[in-house]
Structures are given as C-alpha cells and as structure tokens.
PDB file of C-alpha atoms and ligand atoms in Angstrom:
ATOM      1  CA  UNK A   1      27.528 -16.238  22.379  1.00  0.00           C
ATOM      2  CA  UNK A   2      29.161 -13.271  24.947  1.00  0.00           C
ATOM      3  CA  UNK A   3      27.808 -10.291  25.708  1.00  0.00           C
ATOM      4  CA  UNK A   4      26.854  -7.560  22.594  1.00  0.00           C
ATOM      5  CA  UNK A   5      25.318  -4.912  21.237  1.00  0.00           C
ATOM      6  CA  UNK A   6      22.469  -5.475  18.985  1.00  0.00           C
ATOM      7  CA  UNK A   7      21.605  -2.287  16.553  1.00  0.00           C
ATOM      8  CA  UNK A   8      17.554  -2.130  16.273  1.00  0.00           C
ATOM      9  CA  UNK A   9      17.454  -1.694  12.223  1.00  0.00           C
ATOM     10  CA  UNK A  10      14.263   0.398  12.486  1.00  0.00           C
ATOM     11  CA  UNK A  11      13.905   1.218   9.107  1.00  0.00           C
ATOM     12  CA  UNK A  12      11.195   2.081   6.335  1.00  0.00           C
ATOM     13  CA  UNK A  13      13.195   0.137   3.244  1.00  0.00           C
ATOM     14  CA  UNK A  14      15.913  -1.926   2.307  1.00  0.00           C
ATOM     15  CA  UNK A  15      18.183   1.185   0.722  1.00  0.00           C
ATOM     16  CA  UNK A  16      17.701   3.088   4.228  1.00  0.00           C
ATOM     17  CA  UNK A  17      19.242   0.154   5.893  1.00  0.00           C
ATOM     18  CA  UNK A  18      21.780  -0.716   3.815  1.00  0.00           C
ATOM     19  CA  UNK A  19      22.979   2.862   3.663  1.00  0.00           C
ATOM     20  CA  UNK A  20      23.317   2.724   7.943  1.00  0.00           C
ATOM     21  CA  UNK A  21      25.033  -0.151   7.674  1.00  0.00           C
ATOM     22  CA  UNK A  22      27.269   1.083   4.790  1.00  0.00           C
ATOM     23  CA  UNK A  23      28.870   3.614   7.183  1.00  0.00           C
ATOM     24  CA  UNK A  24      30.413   0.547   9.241  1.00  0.00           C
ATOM     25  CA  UNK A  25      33.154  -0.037   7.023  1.00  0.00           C
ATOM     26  CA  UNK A  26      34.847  -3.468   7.887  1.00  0.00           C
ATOM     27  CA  UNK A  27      32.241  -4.248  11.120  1.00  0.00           C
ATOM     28  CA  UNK A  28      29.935  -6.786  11.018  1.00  0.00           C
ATOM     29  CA  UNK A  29      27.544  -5.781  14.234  1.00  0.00           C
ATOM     30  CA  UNK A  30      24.597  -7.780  15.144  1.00  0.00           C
ATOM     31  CA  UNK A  31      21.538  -6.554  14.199  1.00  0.00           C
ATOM     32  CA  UNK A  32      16.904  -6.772  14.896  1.00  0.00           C
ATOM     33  CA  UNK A  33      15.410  -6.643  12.071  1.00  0.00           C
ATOM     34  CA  UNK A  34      11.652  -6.146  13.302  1.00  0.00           C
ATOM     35  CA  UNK A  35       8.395  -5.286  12.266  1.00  0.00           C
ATOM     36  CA  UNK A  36       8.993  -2.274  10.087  1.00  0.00           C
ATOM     37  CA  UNK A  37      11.568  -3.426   8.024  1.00  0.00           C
ATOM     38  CA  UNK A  38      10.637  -6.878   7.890  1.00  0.00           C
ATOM     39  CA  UNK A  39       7.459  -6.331   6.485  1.00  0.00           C
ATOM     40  CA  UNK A  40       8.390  -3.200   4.294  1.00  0.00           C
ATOM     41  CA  UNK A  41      11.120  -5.937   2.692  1.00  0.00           C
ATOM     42  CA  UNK A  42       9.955  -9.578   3.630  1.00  0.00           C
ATOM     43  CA  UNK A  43      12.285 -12.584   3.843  1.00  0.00           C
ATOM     44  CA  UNK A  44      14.720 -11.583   1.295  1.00  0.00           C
ATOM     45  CA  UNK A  45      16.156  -8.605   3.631  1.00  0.00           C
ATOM     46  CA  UNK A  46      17.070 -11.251   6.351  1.00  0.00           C
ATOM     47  CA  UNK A  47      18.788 -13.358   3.717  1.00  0.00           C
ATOM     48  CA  UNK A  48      20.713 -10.254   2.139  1.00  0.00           C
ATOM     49  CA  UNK A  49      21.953  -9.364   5.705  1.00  0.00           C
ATOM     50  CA  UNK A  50      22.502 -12.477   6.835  1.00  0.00           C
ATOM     51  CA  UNK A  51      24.568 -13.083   2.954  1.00  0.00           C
ATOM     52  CA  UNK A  52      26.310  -9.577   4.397  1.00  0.00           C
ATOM     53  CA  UNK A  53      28.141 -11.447   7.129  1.00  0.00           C
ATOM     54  CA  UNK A  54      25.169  -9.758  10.164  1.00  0.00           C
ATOM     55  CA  UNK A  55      24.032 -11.914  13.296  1.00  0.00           C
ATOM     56  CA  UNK A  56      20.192 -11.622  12.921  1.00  0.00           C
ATOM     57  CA  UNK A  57      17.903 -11.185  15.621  1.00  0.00           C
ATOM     58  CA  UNK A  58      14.157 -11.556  14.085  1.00  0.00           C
ATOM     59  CA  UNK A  59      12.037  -9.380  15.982  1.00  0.00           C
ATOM     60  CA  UNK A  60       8.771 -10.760  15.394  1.00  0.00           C
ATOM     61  CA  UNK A  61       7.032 -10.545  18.539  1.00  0.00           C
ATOM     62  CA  UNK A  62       4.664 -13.940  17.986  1.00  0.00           C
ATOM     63  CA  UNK A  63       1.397 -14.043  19.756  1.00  0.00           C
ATOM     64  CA  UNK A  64      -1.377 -16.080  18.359  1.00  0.00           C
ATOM     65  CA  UNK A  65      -2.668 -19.529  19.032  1.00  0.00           C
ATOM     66  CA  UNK A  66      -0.022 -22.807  19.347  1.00  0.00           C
ATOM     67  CA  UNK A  67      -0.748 -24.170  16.394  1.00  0.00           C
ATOM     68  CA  UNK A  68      -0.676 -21.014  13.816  1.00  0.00           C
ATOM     69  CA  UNK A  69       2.529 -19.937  16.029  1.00  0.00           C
ATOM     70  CA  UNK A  70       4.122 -23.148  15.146  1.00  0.00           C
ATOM     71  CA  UNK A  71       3.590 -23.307  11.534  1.00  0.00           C
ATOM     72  CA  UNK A  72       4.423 -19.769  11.237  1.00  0.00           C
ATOM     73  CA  UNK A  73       7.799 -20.670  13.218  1.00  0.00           C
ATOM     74  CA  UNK A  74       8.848 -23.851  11.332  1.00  0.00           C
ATOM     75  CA  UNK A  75       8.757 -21.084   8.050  1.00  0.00           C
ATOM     76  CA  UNK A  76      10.752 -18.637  10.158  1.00  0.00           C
ATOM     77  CA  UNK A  77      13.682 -21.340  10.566  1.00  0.00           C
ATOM     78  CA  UNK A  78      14.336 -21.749   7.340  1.00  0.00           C
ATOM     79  CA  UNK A  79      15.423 -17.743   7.092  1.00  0.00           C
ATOM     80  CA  UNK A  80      18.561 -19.167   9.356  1.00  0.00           C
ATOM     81  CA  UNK A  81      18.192 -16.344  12.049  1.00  0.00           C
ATOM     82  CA  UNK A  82      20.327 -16.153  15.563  1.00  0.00           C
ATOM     83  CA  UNK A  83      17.587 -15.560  17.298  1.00  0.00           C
ATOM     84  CA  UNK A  84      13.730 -14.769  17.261  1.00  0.00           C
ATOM     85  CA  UNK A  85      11.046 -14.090  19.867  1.00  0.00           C
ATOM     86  CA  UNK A  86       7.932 -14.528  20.157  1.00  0.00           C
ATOM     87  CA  UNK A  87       5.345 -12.514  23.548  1.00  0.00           C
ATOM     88  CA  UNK A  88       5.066 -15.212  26.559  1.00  0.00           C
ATOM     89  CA  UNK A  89       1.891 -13.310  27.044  1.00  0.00           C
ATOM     90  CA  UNK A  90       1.146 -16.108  24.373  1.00  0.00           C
ATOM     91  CA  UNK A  91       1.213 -18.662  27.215  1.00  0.00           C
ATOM     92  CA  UNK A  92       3.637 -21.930  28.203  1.00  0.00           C
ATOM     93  CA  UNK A  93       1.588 -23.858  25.200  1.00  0.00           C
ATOM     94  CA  UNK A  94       2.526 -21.513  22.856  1.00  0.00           C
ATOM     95  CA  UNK A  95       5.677 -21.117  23.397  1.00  0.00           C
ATOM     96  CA  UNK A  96       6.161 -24.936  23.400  1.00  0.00           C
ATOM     97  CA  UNK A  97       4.827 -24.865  20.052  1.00  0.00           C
ATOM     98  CA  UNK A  98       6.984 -22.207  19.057  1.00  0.00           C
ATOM     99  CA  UNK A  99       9.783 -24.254  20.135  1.00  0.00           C
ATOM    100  CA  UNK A 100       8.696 -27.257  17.891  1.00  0.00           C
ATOM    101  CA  UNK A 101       8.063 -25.283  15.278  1.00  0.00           C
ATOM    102  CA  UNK A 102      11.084 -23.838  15.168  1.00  0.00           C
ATOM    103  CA  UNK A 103      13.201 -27.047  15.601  1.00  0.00           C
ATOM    104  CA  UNK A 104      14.456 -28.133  12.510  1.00  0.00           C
ATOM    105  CA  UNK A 105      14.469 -32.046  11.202  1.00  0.00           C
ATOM    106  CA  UNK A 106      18.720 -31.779  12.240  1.00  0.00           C
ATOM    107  CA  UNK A 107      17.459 -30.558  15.761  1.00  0.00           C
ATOM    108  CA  UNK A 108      18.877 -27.238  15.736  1.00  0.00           C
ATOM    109  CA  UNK A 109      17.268 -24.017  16.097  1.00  0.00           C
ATOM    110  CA  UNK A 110      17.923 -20.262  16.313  1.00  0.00           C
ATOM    111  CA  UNK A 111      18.088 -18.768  19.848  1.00  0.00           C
ATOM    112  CA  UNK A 112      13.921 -18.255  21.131  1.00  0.00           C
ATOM    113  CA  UNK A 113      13.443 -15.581  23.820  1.00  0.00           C
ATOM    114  CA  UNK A 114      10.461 -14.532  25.089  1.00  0.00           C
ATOM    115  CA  UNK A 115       8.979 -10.442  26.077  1.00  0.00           C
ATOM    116  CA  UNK A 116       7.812  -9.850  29.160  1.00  0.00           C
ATOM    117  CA  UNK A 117       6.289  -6.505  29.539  1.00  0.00           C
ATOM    118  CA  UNK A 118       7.323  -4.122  26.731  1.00  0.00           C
ATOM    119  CA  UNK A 119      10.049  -1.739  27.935  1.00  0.00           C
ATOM    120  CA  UNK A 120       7.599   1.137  27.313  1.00  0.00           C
ATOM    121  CA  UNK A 121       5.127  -0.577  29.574  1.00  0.00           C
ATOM    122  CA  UNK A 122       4.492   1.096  33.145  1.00  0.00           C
ATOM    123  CA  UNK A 123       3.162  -0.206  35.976  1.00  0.00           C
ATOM    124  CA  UNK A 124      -0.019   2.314  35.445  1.00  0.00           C
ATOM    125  CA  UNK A 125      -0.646   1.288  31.709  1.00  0.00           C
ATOM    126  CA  UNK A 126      -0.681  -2.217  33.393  1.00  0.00           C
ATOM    127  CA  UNK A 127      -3.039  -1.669  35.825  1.00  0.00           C
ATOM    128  CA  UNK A 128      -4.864   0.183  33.162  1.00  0.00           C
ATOM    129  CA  UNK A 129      -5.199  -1.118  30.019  1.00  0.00           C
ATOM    130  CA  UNK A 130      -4.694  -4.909  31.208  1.00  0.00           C
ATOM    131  CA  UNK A 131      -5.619  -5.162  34.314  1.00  0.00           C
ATOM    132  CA  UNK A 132      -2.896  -7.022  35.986  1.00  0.00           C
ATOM    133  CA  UNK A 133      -2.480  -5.431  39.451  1.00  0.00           C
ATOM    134  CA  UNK A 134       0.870  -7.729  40.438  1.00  0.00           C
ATOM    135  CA  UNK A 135       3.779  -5.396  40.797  1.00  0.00           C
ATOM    136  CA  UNK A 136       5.683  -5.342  36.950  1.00  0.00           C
ATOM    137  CA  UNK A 137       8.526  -6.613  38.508  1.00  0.00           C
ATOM    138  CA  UNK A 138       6.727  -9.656  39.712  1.00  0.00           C
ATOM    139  CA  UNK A 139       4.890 -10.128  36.797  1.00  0.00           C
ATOM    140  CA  UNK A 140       8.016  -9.806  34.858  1.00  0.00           C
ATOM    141  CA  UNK A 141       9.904 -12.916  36.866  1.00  0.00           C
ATOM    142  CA  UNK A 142       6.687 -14.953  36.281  1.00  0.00           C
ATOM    143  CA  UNK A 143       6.523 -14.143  32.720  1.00  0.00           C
ATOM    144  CA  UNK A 144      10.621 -15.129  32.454  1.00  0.00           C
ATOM    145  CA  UNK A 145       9.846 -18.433  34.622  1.00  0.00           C
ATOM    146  CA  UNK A 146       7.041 -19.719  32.749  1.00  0.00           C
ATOM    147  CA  UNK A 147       9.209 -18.865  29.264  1.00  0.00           C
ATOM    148  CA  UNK A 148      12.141 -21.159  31.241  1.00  0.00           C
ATOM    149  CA  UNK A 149      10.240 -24.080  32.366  1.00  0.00           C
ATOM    150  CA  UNK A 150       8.579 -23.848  28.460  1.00  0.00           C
ATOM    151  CA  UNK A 151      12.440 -24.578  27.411  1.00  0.00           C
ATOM    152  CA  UNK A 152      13.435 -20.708  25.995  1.00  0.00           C
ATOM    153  CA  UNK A 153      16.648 -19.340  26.096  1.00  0.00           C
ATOM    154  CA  UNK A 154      16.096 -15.911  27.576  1.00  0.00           C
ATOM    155  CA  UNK A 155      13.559 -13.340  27.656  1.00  0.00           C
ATOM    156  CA  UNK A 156      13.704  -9.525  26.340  1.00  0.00           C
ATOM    157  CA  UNK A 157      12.800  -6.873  29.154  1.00  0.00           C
ATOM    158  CA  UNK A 158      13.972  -4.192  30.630  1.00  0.00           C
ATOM    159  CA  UNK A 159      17.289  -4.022  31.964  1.00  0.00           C
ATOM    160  CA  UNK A 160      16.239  -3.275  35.345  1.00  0.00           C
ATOM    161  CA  UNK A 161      14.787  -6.551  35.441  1.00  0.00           C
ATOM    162  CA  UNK A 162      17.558  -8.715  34.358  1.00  0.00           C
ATOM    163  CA  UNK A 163      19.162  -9.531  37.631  1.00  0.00           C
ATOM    164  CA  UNK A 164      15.499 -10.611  39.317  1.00  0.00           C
ATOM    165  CA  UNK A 165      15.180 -13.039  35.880  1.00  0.00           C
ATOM    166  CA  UNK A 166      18.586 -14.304  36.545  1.00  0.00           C
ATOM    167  CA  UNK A 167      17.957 -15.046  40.119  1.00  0.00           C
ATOM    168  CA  UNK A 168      14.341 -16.759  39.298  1.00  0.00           C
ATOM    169  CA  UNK A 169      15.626 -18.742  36.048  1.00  0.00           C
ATOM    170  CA  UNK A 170      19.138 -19.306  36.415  1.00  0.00           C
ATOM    171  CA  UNK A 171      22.399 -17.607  34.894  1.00  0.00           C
ATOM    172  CA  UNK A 172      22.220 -19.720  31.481  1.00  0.00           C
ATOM    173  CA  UNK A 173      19.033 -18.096  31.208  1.00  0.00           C
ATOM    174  CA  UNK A 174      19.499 -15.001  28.886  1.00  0.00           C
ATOM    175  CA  UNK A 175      17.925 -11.808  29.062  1.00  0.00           C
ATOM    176  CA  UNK A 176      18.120  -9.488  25.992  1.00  0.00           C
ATOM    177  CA  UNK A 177      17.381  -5.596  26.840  1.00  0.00           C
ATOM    178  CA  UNK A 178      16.100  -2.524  25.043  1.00  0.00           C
ATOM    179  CA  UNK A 179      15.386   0.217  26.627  1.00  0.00           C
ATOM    180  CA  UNK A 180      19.109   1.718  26.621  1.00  0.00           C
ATOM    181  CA  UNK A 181      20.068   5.063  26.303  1.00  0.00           C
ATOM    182  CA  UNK A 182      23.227   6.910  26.978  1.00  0.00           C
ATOM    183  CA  UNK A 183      23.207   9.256  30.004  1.00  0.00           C
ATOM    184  CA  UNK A 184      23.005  12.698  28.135  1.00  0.00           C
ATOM    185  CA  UNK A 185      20.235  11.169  25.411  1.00  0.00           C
ATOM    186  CA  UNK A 186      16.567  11.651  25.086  1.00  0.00           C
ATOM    187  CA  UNK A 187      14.370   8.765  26.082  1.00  0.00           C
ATOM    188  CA  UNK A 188      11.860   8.766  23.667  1.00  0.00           C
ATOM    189  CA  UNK A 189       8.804   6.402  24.222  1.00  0.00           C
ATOM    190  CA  UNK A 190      10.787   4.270  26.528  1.00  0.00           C
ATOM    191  CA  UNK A 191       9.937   3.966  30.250  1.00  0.00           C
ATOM    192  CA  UNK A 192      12.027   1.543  31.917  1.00  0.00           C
ATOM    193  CA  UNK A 193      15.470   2.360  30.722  1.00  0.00           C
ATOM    194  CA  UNK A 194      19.397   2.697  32.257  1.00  0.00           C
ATOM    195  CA  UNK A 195      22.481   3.144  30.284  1.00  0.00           C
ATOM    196  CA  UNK A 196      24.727   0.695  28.630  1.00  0.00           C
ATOM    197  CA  UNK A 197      27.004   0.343  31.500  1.00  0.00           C
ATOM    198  CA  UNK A 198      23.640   0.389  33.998  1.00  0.00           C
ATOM    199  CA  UNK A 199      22.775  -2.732  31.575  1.00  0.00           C
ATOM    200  CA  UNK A 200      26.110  -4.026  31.755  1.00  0.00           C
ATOM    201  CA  UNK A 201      26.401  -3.568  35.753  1.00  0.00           C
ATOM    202  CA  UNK A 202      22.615  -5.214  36.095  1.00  0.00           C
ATOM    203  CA  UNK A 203      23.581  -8.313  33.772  1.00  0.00           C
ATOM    204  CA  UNK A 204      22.273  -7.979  30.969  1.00  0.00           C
ATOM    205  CA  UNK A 205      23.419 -10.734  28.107  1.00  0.00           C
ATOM    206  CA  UNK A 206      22.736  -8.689  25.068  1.00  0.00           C
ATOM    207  CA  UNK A 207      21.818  -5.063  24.508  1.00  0.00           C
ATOM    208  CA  UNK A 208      19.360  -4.052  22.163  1.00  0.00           C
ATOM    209  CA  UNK A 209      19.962  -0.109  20.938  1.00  0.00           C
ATOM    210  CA  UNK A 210      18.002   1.349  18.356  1.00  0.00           C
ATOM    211  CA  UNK A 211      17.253   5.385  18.074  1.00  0.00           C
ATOM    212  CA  UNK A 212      20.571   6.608  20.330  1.00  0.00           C
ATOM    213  CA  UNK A 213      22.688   4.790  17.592  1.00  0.00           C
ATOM    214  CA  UNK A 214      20.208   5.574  14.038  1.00  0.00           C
ATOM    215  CA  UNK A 215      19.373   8.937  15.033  1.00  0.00           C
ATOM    216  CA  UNK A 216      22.699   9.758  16.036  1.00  0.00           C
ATOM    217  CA  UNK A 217      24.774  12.191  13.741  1.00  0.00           C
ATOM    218  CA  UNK A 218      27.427   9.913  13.954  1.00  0.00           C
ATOM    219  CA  UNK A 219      26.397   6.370  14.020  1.00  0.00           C
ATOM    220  CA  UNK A 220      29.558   4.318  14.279  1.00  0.00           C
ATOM    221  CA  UNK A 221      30.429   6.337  17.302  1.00  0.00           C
ATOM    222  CA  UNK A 222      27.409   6.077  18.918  1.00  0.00           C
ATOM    223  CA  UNK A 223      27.845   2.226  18.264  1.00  0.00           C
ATOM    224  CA  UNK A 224      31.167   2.193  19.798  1.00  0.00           C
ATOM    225  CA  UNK A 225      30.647   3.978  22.697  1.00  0.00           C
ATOM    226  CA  UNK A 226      27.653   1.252  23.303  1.00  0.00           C
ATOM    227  CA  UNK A 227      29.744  -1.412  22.834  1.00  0.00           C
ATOM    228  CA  UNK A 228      32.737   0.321  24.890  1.00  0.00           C
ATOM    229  CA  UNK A 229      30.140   1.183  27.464  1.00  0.00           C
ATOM    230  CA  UNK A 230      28.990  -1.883  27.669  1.00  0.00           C
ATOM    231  CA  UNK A 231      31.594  -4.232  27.458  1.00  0.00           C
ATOM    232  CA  UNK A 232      34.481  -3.247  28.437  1.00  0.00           C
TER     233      UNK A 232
HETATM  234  O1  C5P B 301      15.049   3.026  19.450  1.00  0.00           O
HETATM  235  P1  C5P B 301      15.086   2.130  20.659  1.00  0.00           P
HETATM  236  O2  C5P B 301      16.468   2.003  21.272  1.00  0.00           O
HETATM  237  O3  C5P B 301      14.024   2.483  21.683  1.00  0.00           O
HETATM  238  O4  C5P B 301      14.736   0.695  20.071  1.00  0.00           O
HETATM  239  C1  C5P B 301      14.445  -0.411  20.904  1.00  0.00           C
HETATM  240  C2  C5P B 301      14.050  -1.563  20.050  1.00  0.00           C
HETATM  241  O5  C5P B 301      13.750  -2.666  20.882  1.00  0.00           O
HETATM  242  C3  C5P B 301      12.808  -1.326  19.176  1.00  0.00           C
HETATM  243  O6  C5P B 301      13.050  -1.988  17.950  1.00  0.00           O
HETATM  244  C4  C5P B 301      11.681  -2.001  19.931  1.00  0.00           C
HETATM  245  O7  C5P B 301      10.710  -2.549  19.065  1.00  0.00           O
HETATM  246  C5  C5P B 301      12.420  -3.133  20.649  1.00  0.00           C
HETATM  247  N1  C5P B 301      11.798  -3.625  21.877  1.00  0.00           N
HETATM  248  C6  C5P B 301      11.548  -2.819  22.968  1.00  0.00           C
HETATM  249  N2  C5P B 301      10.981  -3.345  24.104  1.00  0.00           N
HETATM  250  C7  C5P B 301      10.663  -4.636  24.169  1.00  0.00           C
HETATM  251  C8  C5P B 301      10.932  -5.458  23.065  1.00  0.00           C
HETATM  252  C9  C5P B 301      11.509  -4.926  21.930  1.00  0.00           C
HETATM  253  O8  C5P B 301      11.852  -1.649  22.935  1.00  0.00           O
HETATM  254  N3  C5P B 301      10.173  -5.141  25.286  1.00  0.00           N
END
C-alpha cells in the first residue's frame, strides 16, 4: 500500500456518514471507522462500506488481557478490514495474541498497528496522570519497538514521531498519523500536530484526517488539498 489519506468517519449514525461520503462522487477514499460510529452501527456499517468499494481502517483501540484481545480479534477478521489497531500499552503478549487472533486459518490478516501515546497526549498529562517520567519521544520509540519485535506492521502516533520510529524499527515499519491539520485550521483537542506536507516531509506512511476534512464547508476540497498536500 503507498502513501494516503485516511478520512476519520467520526460520526453519530450510519445516514450522517453515508451522506459525507455521498458528496465524493466517483472517489473511493480510505476511511477509520472508530469508536463512535462503530458502535452507534456495529458490524454491518464496516460491511456496507467495505460493499461501497472503501479501504477500512477499524479503529478499535484494543486493550484488555491476551486472551479476551484474541478472541475479540479472530471476530474482528472476519469483518475483512485493511487494517485495525489495537494500544501497545496492552503489552508485547497482547499484541502477540492480537496477532493470532487475527490470523485467519488461510494465514492472512488485515494490517495491525499499534498507538503509542495518543496524539492529544502531552508530556505533562504523562507525567501526570500516568506517571511515566521518560521523555514522550522516548517512550514513543519504545512503545513502536516493542509493537515491532511483537510482529506489527506500524504504529499510529504523532507525526512528529514518525522519523524516530522509522529509525528505531526500520523503514517497512509503518507509522499511521493523526494529528494533522492544515496551516490556517484550528487544532482542536490535538497536541502534537504538523500539517499534511509537515507529515509528508517527516515520513509519515498514512495520514489520518478527521475534523479539518468533516467540519469543513467543503469536504471534497478539504480532502484534496490533504491528499495534494500530502502526496504530491
Ligand atoms: O478530527 P481529527 O483529525 O483530530 O481526528 C483524528 C482521528 O484520529 C480521531 O478519530 C482520533 O480518534 C484518531 N486518533 C488520534 N490519535 C491517536 C489515535 C487515533 O487522534 N493516537
């Protein structure tokens, strides 16, 4: 897969989606479904975008103990996803089991990345509220290591971070960002952000851009001036 732009579907219901993704007439973007929609909706709004002709990224977030993570994945990889994540805060044996879980008996399996730190994570909140003192950055390349040697594909974090995961796990090794916003756009709840071109520029595989594209009064632009942005 090369470098895109995937649209965060945050959305209440299946009609609010559908009518977003009516206004791309003849596009096919990738898209996250996560939490909101996919429990608003369940399954059946991963198959009806996946039956639409989308790339799915499954933005689950899984963190829970190996074995409930596994059984919990091996029902996940029937939904026939490109990708799905689960928190490596979950540790190396649960992310092996994730792995297995999601496996299926023909050996394939959708794309598994792991989150670091969430992008609206500071280094204060850290500190704070979990009481990890490392510098985030470090933390973050430990987080992206252990999620490597556990057999992932990438990681999500920031997009600041991507070239220190690259240099600790390898080029292969992709790294999936939110935290995007365009250079004259509000940044919300998000802390560590750049651009799409900062993204691009810091090598980041895939893009992840919710609010600056939804919220925008015109949506397709928005989404072409991400992808423009960042891929050109
Ligand atoms: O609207 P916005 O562009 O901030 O959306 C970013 C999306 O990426 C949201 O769906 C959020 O849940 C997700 N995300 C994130 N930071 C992470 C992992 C996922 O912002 N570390």
């Amino acid at each position: 897969m090369g470098k895109d732009v995937i649209i965060a579907c945050d959305f209440a219901g299946k009609q609010a989606c559908l009518d977003f993704l009516d206004k791309f007439t003849g596009r096919k973007p990738f898209v996250k479904i996560g939490m909101e929609l996919f429990y608003a909706e369940g399954p059946q709004m991963v198959r009806e975008l996946k039956a639409r002709g989308h790339k799915i990224f499954l933005d689950l977030k899984l963190h829970d103990i190996p074995n409930t993570v596994e059984k919990a994945m091996a029902v996940l990889s029937k939904l026939e996803v490109d990708m799905c994540n689960v928190h490596a805060a979950g540790t190396a044996a649960m992310m092996e089991a994730a792995i297995r879980g999601l496996t299926r008996p023909d050996g394939t399996r959708p794309l598994l990345i792991a989150v670091t730190q969430l992008t609206s994570t500071s280094q204060e909140r850290m500190e704070r509220d979990l009481l990890i003192a490392q510098p985030l950055e470090e933390v973050v390349s430990h987080y992206a290591k252990t999620a490597c040697n556990a057999g992932l594909d990438g990681v999500v974090c920031s997009p600041l971070e991507a070239s220190q995961v690259k240099t600790a796990c390898g080029a292969a090794f992709l790294t999936v960002t939110p935290g995007v916003r365009f250079a004259d756009g509000e940044s919300g709840d998000q802390v560590r952000i750049t651009t799409p071109e900062g993204a691009k520029a810091l090598g980041s595989d895939y893009i992840v851009v919710g609010r600056p594209i939804t919220d925008a009064p015109d949506p397709v632009a928005a989404y072409e001036r991400c992808l423009k942005e960042f891929t050109d």
